[in-house]
mmCIF file of C-alpha atoms in Angstrom:
data_model
loop_
_atom_site.group_PDB
_atom_site.id
_atom_site.type_symbol
_atom_site.label_atom_id
_atom_site.label_comp_id
_atom_site.label_asym_id
_atom_site.label_seq_id
_atom_site.Cartn_x
_atom_site.Cartn_y
_atom_site.Cartn_z
ATOM 1 C CA MET A 504 96.671 110.280 98.333
ATOM 2 C CA LEU A 505 99.816 109.861 100.290
ATOM 3 C CA SER A 506 102.712 108.733 98.256
ATOM 4 C CA ARG A 507 103.786 105.666 100.659
ATOM 5 C CA THR A 508 99.948 104.388 99.997
ATOM 6 C CA ALA A 509 100.037 104.634 96.472
ATOM 7 C CA ASP A 510 103.721 103.337 96.577
ATOM 8 C CA HIS A 511 102.034 100.233 98.342
ATOM 9 C CA LEU A 512 99.189 99.580 96.105
ATOM 10 C CA PHE A 513 101.508 99.777 93.164
ATOM 11 C CA TRP A 514 103.805 97.216 94.191
ATOM 12 C CA MET A 515 101.086 94.947 95.367
ATOM 13 C CA ALA A 516 100.004 94.821 91.888
ATOM 14 C CA ARG A 517 103.265 94.498 90.429
ATOM 15 C CA TYR A 518 104.138 91.674 92.903
ATOM 16 C CA THR A 519 100.968 89.749 92.067
ATOM 17 C CA GLU A 520 101.439 90.428 88.333
ATOM 18 C CA ARG A 521 105.035 89.056 88.395
ATOM 19 C CA ALA A 522 104.039 85.833 90.437
ATOM 20 C CA GLU A 523 101.297 85.337 87.708
ATOM 21 C CA ASN A 524 104.269 85.735 84.709
ATOM 22 C CA THR A 525 106.804 83.690 86.334
ATOM 23 C CA ALA A 526 103.916 80.949 86.733
ATOM 24 C CA ARG A 527 102.775 81.183 83.107
ATOM 25 C CA MET A 528 106.334 80.986 82.087
ATOM 26 C CA LEU A 529 107.384 78.087 83.984
ATOM 27 C CA ASP A 530 104.270 75.928 83.069
ATOM 28 C CA VAL A 531 105.158 76.293 79.196
ATOM 29 C CA ASN A 532 108.705 75.173 80.187
ATOM 30 C CA VAL A 533 107.592 72.510 82.008
ATOM 31 C CA GLN A 534 105.263 71.436 78.917
ATOM 32 C CA THR A 535 107.849 71.636 76.560
ATOM 33 C CA SER A 536 110.284 69.808 78.702
ATOM 34 C CA MET A 537 108.160 66.508 78.221
ATOM 35 C CA LEU A 538 108.822 67.004 74.153
ATOM 36 C CA PRO A 539 111.496 64.504 72.520
ATOM 37 C CA GLN A 540 114.442 66.494 72.813
ATOM 38 C CA SER A 541 118.076 66.465 73.872
ATOM 39 C CA ALA A 542 119.327 67.023 77.140
ATOM 40 C CA GLU A 543 121.411 70.300 75.582
ATOM 41 C CA ASP A 544 117.724 71.312 74.451
ATOM 42 C CA ALA A 545 116.141 70.591 77.538
ATOM 43 C CA GLU A 546 119.030 72.694 79.501
ATOM 44 C CA GLN A 547 118.996 75.510 76.853
ATOM 45 C CA GLY A 548 115.074 75.934 77.423
ATOM 46 C CA TRP A 549 115.595 76.036 81.369
ATOM 47 C CA ARG A 550 118.271 78.424 80.735
ATOM 48 C CA ALA A 551 116.218 80.884 78.647
ATOM 49 C CA MET A 552 113.560 81.007 81.423
ATOM 50 C CA LEU A 553 116.334 82.291 83.919
ATOM 51 C CA GLY A 554 117.509 84.712 81.127
ATOM 52 C CA ILE A 555 114.020 86.337 80.509
ATOM 53 C CA SER A 556 114.262 86.983 84.625
ATOM 54 C CA GLU A 557 117.313 87.994 84.730
ATOM 55 C CA LEU A 558 118.399 85.294 87.138
ATOM 56 C CA GLN A 559 121.171 83.134 85.515
ATOM 57 C CA SER A 560 124.274 84.499 87.493
ATOM 58 C CA ALA A 561 121.830 84.181 90.912
ATOM 59 C CA PHE A 562 121.086 80.697 89.877
ATOM 60 C CA ASP A 563 124.718 79.693 88.899
ATOM 61 C CA HIS A 564 125.865 81.352 92.073
ATOM 62 C CA LYS A 565 123.786 79.302 94.175
ATOM 63 C CA TYR A 566 123.378 75.949 92.266
ATOM 64 C CA GLY A 567 126.216 75.758 89.921
ATOM 65 C CA LEU A 568 124.803 72.475 87.549
ATOM 66 C CA LEU A 569 121.451 73.171 86.074
ATOM 67 C CA ASN A 570 118.517 70.557 86.480
ATOM 68 C CA ALA A 571 114.721 71.161 86.341
ATOM 69 C CA LYS A 572 114.173 70.417 89.483
ATOM 70 C CA ASP A 573 116.264 72.883 90.794
ATOM 71 C CA VAL A 574 115.120 75.663 88.397
ATOM 72 C CA LEU A 575 111.547 75.064 89.702
ATOM 73 C CA ASP A 576 112.484 75.146 93.455
ATOM 74 C CA PHE A 577 114.557 78.356 92.791
ATOM 75 C CA MET A 578 112.013 80.374 90.676
ATOM 76 C CA VAL A 579 108.813 79.053 92.894
ATOM 77 C CA ARG A 580 110.040 79.054 96.718
ATOM 78 C CA ASP A 581 113.870 79.941 97.149
ATOM 79 C CA PRO A 582 113.834 82.356 99.980
ATOM 80 C CA ASP A 583 117.027 83.631 98.739
ATOM 81 C CA ASN A 584 115.374 84.664 95.102
ATOM 82 C CA PRO A 585 113.291 88.024 95.514
ATOM 83 C CA SER A 586 111.590 87.370 92.330
ATOM 84 C CA SER A 587 110.391 83.538 93.231
ATOM 85 C CA ILE A 588 106.417 83.313 93.237
ATOM 86 C CA ALA A 589 106.551 82.465 96.718
ATOM 87 C CA ALA A 590 108.335 86.157 97.477
ATOM 88 C CA CYS A 591 106.313 87.816 94.824
ATOM 89 C CA LEU A 592 103.101 86.540 96.811
ATOM 90 C CA THR A 593 104.537 87.283 100.019
ATOM 91 C CA GLU A 594 105.410 91.018 98.920
ATOM 92 C CA ALA A 595 102.114 91.335 97.557
ATOM 93 C CA ARG A 596 100.239 90.496 100.621
ATOM 94 C CA GLU A 597 102.752 92.799 102.728
ATOM 95 C CA ASN A 598 102.051 95.778 100.583
ATOM 96 C CA ALA A 599 98.136 94.936 100.997
ATOM 97 C CA ARG A 600 98.204 94.537 104.753
ATOM 98 C CA ALA A 601 100.252 98.212 105.039
ATOM 99 C CA VAL A 602 97.099 99.654 103.226
ATOM 100 C CA ARG A 603 94.071 97.490 104.529
ATOM 101 C CA GLY A 604 92.027 100.603 105.004
ATOM 102 C CA THR A 605 92.422 101.624 101.345
ATOM 103 C CA LEU A 606 91.473 98.326 100.486
ATOM 104 C CA THR A 607 88.084 96.726 100.721
ATOM 105 C CA THR A 608 87.713 93.776 102.828
ATOM 106 C CA GLU A 609 87.169 91.327 99.598
ATOM 107 C CA VAL A 610 90.418 92.490 98.217
ATOM 108 C CA TRP A 611 92.574 92.082 101.442
ATOM 109 C CA GLU A 612 91.079 88.589 102.317
ATOM 110 C CA THR A 613 92.099 87.436 98.527
ATOM 111 C CA GLN A 614 95.654 88.634 98.987
ATOM 112 C CA ASN A 615 95.727 87.055 102.574
ATOM 113 C CA ALA A 616 94.138 83.910 101.582
ATOM 114 C CA THR A 617 96.117 83.416 98.862
ATOM 115 C CA TRP A 618 99.214 83.780 100.636
ATOM 116 C CA LEU A 619 98.131 81.132 103.621
ATOM 117 C CA ASP A 620 96.887 78.709 100.519
ATOM 118 C CA MET A 621 100.362 79.063 99.090
ATOM 119 C CA GLN A 622 102.176 77.918 102.269
ATOM 120 C CA GLU A 623 99.644 74.773 102.354
ATOM 121 C CA ARG A 624 100.289 74.039 98.873
ATOM 122 C CA LEU A 625 103.805 74.286 98.971
ATOM 123 C CA SER A 626 104.156 72.109 101.948
ATOM 124 C CA SER A 627 101.855 69.522 100.476
ATOM 125 C CA GLY A 628 104.644 68.792 97.768
ATOM 126 C CA LEU A 629 102.229 69.802 95.016
ATOM 127 C CA LEU A 630 104.940 71.444 93.100
ATOM 128 C CA ASP A 631 107.059 68.129 92.984
ATOM 129 C CA THR A 632 103.909 66.042 92.018
ATOM 130 C CA ASP A 633 101.807 68.509 89.860
ATOM 131 C CA PRO A 634 103.619 71.728 89.001
ATOM 132 C CA SER A 635 101.183 72.645 86.294
ATOM 133 C CA GLN A 636 98.485 72.595 88.961
ATOM 134 C CA PHE A 637 100.271 74.703 90.908
ATOM 135 C CA PHE A 638 100.771 76.995 88.438
ATOM 136 C CA GLU A 639 97.253 77.104 87.213
ATOM 137 C CA TRP A 640 96.564 78.047 90.824
ATOM 138 C CA VAL A 641 98.889 80.904 90.989
ATOM 139 C CA LYS A 642 97.058 82.169 87.532
ATOM 140 C CA TYR A 643 93.833 81.861 89.157
ATOM 141 C CA ARG A 644 94.545 83.853 92.533
ATOM 142 C CA SER A 645 96.239 86.749 90.119
ATOM 143 C CA HIS A 646 92.790 86.714 88.087
ATOM 144 C CA LEU A 647 90.849 86.521 91.123
ATOM 145 C CA SER A 648 92.714 89.300 92.706
ATOM 146 C CA ARG A 649 92.334 91.415 89.675
ATOM 147 C CA GLY A 650 88.690 90.628 89.215
ATOM 148 C CA VAL A 651 87.808 91.244 93.039
ATOM 149 C CA THR A 652 89.665 94.736 92.694
ATOM 150 C CA LEU A 653 87.834 96.140 90.056
ATOM 151 C CA GLY A 654 84.517 94.564 91.245
ATOM 152 C CA THR A 655 84.435 95.931 94.915
ATOM 153 C CA MET A 656 86.783 98.757 94.701
ATOM 154 C CA LEU A 657 85.771 102.751 94.083
ATOM 155 C CA LYS A 658 87.181 103.570 90.961
ATOM 156 C CA ASP A 659 89.594 106.257 92.685
ATOM 157 C CA GLU A 660 93.313 107.079 92.713
ATOM 158 C CA ALA A 661 93.868 103.467 94.604
ATOM 159 C CA VAL A 662 92.569 101.661 91.479
ATOM 160 C CA HIS A 663 94.642 103.632 89.120
ATOM 161 C CA PHE A 664 97.763 103.181 90.937
ATOM 162 C CA ILE A 665 97.160 99.293 91.160
ATOM 163 C CA ARG A 666 96.395 99.378 87.561
ATOM 164 C CA LEU A 667 99.293 101.364 86.480
ATOM 165 C CA GLY A 668 101.705 98.613 88.542
ATOM 166 C CA THR A 669 99.692 95.520 86.573
ATOM 167 C CA PHE A 670 100.393 97.109 83.282
ATOM 168 C CA LEU A 671 104.065 98.265 83.735
ATOM 169 C CA GLU A 672 105.108 94.796 84.819
ATOM 170 C CA ARG A 673 103.109 92.834 82.184
ATOM 171 C CA ALA A 674 104.542 95.085 79.338
ATOM 172 C CA ASP A 675 107.887 94.245 80.918
ATOM 173 C CA ASN A 676 107.072 90.496 80.855
ATOM 174 C CA THR A 677 105.494 90.164 77.560
ATOM 175 C CA ALA A 678 108.792 92.309 75.637
ATOM 176 C CA ARG A 679 111.306 89.630 77.538
ATOM 177 C CA ILE A 680 109.350 86.667 76.776
ATOM 178 C CA LEU A 681 109.209 87.941 72.854
ATOM 179 C CA ASP A 682 112.754 88.934 72.887
ATOM 180 C CA VAL A 683 114.290 85.646 74.404
ATOM 181 C CA LYS A 684 111.938 83.616 72.046
ATOM 182 C CA PHE A 685 113.069 85.320 68.884
ATOM 183 C CA HIS A 686 116.540 85.470 69.773
ATOM 184 C CA ALA A 687 116.515 81.434 70.376
ATOM 185 C CA ALA A 688 114.705 80.865 66.824
ATOM 186 C CA LYS A 689 117.006 82.948 64.901
ATOM 187 C CA ASP A 690 119.436 79.745 64.350
ATOM 188 C CA ILE A 691 116.935 77.143 63.465
ATOM 189 C CA ASN A 692 117.392 75.318 60.509
ATOM 190 C CA SER A 693 114.496 74.472 58.078
ATOM 191 C CA THR A 694 114.065 70.464 58.411
ATOM 192 C CA ASP A 695 110.677 69.475 58.853
ATOM 193 C CA GLU A 696 111.116 68.124 62.012
ATOM 194 C CA ALA A 697 112.860 71.358 62.965
ATOM 195 C CA VAL A 698 109.930 73.310 61.333
ATOM 196 C CA GLN A 699 107.126 70.930 63.228
ATOM 197 C CA ARG A 700 109.228 71.694 66.794
ATOM 198 C CA ASP A 701 109.307 75.180 66.387
ATOM 199 C CA PHE A 702 105.681 75.667 65.264
ATOM 200 C CA TYR A 703 104.888 73.563 68.597
ATOM 201 C CA TYR A 704 107.162 76.367 70.844
ATOM 202 C CA TRP A 705 105.620 79.078 68.983
ATOM 203 C CA ALA A 706 102.156 77.927 70.276
ATOM 204 C CA ALA A 707 103.294 77.548 73.648
ATOM 205 C CA LEU A 708 104.742 80.825 73.734
ATOM 206 C CA LEU A 709 101.116 81.923 72.729
ATOM 207 C CA ARG A 710 99.552 79.769 75.598
ATOM 208 C CA SER A 711 102.258 81.600 77.834
ATOM 209 C CA VAL A 712 99.926 84.994 77.237
ATOM 210 C CA SER A 713 96.910 83.252 76.846
ATOM 211 C CA GLY A 714 97.272 84.176 73.096
ATOM 212 C CA PHE A 715 96.877 80.861 71.643
ATOM 213 C CA GLU A 716 92.881 81.083 70.875
ATOM 214 C CA ILE A 717 92.989 84.581 70.037
ATOM 215 C CA TYR A 718 95.860 83.938 67.238
ATOM 216 C CA ARG A 719 93.599 81.624 65.785
ATOM 217 C CA LYS A 720 90.356 83.711 65.826
ATOM 218 C CA VAL A 721 92.805 86.907 64.215
ATOM 219 C CA TYR A 722 94.762 84.977 61.637
ATOM 220 C CA ARG A 723 92.994 82.059 61.077
ATOM 221 C CA ASP A 724 96.109 80.450 59.659
ATOM 222 C CA VAL A 725 99.664 78.974 60.456
ATOM 223 C CA ILE A 726 101.456 80.215 63.376
ATOM 224 C CA THR A 727 104.456 82.458 61.920
ATOM 225 C CA PRO A 728 106.980 84.435 64.023
ATOM 226 C CA GLU A 729 105.868 87.665 62.422
ATOM 227 C CA ARG A 730 102.449 87.504 63.052
ATOM 228 C CA VAL A 731 103.351 86.230 66.540
ATOM 229 C CA ALA A 732 105.412 89.122 67.324
ATOM 230 C CA GLU A 733 102.748 91.860 65.319
ATOM 231 C CA LEU A 734 100.111 90.249 67.817
ATOM 232 C CA LEU A 735 102.163 90.394 70.975
ATOM 233 C CA MET A 736 103.267 94.118 70.140
ATOM 234 C CA LEU A 737 101.098 96.266 68.290
ATOM 235 C CA ARG A 738 97.345 94.480 68.556
ATOM 236 C CA GLY A 739 95.282 96.561 70.974
ATOM 237 C CA ASP A 740 92.789 94.180 71.558
ATOM 238 C CA MET A 741 94.982 91.411 72.408
ATOM 239 C CA PRO A 742 95.122 92.003 76.299
ATOM 240 C CA ARG A 743 98.643 91.258 77.191
ATOM 241 C CA SER A 744 100.026 92.665 74.120
ATOM 242 C CA LEU A 745 102.413 95.941 74.559
ATOM 243 C CA LEU A 746 100.071 98.294 73.202
ATOM 244 C CA ALA A 747 97.102 96.883 75.190
ATOM 245 C CA CYS A 748 99.437 97.587 78.405
ATOM 246 C CA MET A 749 100.437 101.062 77.345
ATOM 247 C CA ASP A 750 96.986 102.115 76.316
ATOM 248 C CA GLU A 751 96.289 101.046 80.057
ATOM 249 C CA VAL A 752 99.421 102.751 81.273
ATOM 250 C CA VAL A 753 98.664 106.017 79.626
ATOM 251 C CA HIS A 754 94.928 106.157 80.688
ATOM 252 C CA ASN A 755 95.880 105.580 84.315
ATOM 253 C CA LEU A 756 98.557 108.148 84.166
ATOM 254 C CA GLN A 757 95.997 110.763 83.179
ATOM 255 C CA GLU A 758 93.753 109.932 86.057
ATOM 256 C CA VAL A 759 96.392 110.632 88.511
ATOM 257 C CA ARG A 760 98.308 113.079 86.883
ATOM 258 C CA ASN A 761 99.604 115.962 89.532
ATOM 259 C CA ASP A 762 101.758 119.018 89.245
ATOM 260 C CA VAL A 763 104.886 117.116 88.377
ATOM 261 C CA SER A 764 103.569 114.415 86.178
ATOM 262 C CA SER A 765 103.345 116.109 82.639
ATOM 263 C CA ASP A 766 107.158 115.183 81.384
ATOM 264 C CA THR A 767 106.076 111.250 82.397
ATOM 265 C CA GLU A 768 102.907 111.751 80.714
ATOM 266 C CA ARG A 769 104.816 112.809 77.368
ATOM 267 C CA PHE A 770 107.168 109.966 78.087
ATOM 268 C CA ALA A 771 104.573 107.388 77.898
ATOM 269 C CA GLY A 772 102.473 108.789 75.443
ATOM 270 C CA LYS A 773 105.651 108.765 73.182
ATOM 271 C CA LEU A 774 106.133 105.160 73.499
ATOM 272 C CA HIS A 775 102.290 104.452 73.107
ATOM 273 C CA ALA A 776 101.896 106.380 70.140
ATOM 274 C CA GLU A 777 105.249 104.510 68.562
ATOM 275 C CA LEU A 778 103.050 101.212 69.206
ATOM 276 C CA GLN A 779 99.689 102.461 67.988
ATOM 277 C CA PHE A 780 101.278 103.387 64.663
ATOM 278 C CA GLY A 781 103.992 101.201 64.418
ATOM 279 C CA ARG A 782 104.001 98.366 61.543
ATOM 280 C CA ILE A 783 105.486 94.790 62.147
ATOM 281 C CA GLU A 784 107.431 95.162 58.835
ATOM 282 C CA ASP A 785 109.306 98.468 59.985
ATOM 283 C CA ILE A 786 110.062 96.836 63.045
ATOM 284 C CA LEU A 787 111.701 93.777 61.910
ATOM 285 C CA ALA A 788 113.691 95.665 59.343
ATOM 286 C CA ALA A 789 115.041 97.487 62.202
ATOM 287 C CA GLY A 790 115.526 94.779 63.966
ATOM 288 C CA LEU A 791 113.138 92.979 66.702
ATOM 289 C CA HIS A 792 116.059 92.395 69.329
ATOM 290 C CA ASP A 793 117.093 96.236 69.210
ATOM 291 C CA THR A 794 113.496 97.005 69.378
ATOM 292 C CA LEU A 795 112.375 95.252 72.564
ATOM 293 C CA THR A 796 115.894 96.051 74.299
ATOM 294 C CA GLU A 797 115.070 99.582 74.008
ATOM 295 C CA PHE A 798 111.432 99.054 74.995
ATOM 296 C CA LEU A 799 112.715 97.375 78.119
ATOM 297 C CA GLU A 800 114.929 100.475 78.791
ATOM 298 C CA ARG A 801 111.896 102.654 78.296
ATOM 299 C CA ILE A 802 109.513 100.366 80.326
ATOM 300 C CA PHE A 803 112.358 100.572 83.269
ATOM 301 C CA ALA A 804 112.837 104.316 82.871
ATOM 302 C CA LEU A 805 109.156 104.652 82.892
ATOM 303 C CA GLY A 806 108.524 102.823 86.276
ATOM 304 C CA ASN A 807 111.126 105.352 87.829
ATOM 305 C CA ARG A 808 109.686 108.407 86.601
ATOM 306 C CA VAL A 809 106.318 106.974 88.227
ATOM 307 C CA SER A 810 107.877 106.193 91.350
ATOM 308 C CA ARG A 811 109.758 109.917 91.535
ATOM 309 C CA ASP A 812 106.484 111.825 90.552
ATOM 310 C CA PHE A 813 103.934 109.712 92.706
ATOM 311 C CA LEU A 814 105.679 107.159 94.835
ATOM 312 C CA VAL A 815 108.069 106.736 97.422
ATOM 313 C CA PRO A 816 111.208 108.375 96.453
ATOM 314 C CA LEU A 817 113.725 106.079 95.026
ATOM 315 C CA ALA A 818 116.806 104.953 97.217
ATOM 316 C CA ALA A 819 120.087 107.024 96.478
#
């Protein structure tokens, strides 16, 4: 496969997944902002949202003071934010358009219809009147895109590059959400009110990665930070966990291997093995924040290695 074609497929998938992940995080923030809380706590929640995406400085430069409406506008439809949902879905559609001949008609029409429908929904004011409904629509369109891809495309290199993009992006996002939440929770006091409120936030975190029902099925107990970390890092049967993502990354790398990719496969395989054989007790003892920070650095490096070995070379 031509490297430019692989590049478009890879980034089509990454942008689609990124739009879904942003919608998930924003929806949880909208829901938790309705809880009784101080203005400082509410602002901290929105700042954490920007911090997850490394967009705090860009937001401050444009808006100055922080309020929920401006954060939603910035993260959903601001043309100056390349990571906004609107920008991601536009880029996904443009990458799909560039390789229409490689995609099935159903996959292209799904991407194009998503972009067209997004314009209508944003202009209708849905984000202002019912943001959760808009975020559910974003998640649904992402699910539809993955389903149509797997249901209509030949299982060849094109699908493998799409899956690579999806799961590298998902791993990065899951690690960021987990790191920010644990970092914010470290100073929580032990009053009954604080414990009850923190329980709700851990449940909201699980819902943001579609993990609340899975947690209940696996652990059948109260939600604890340690088990949340274990579920989202080390459970291969949890679809959005770090291990599940690396399962897919390693598998799809093997399917597209070429003469220069062996070192990248080893790099991914080592990261996968550390998760596969890791124990949450050891991770917590070593420091969860440090572990997740290192994981994010290695996922970034792995994405660069994939670009180097298979896609259009990175700009100097």
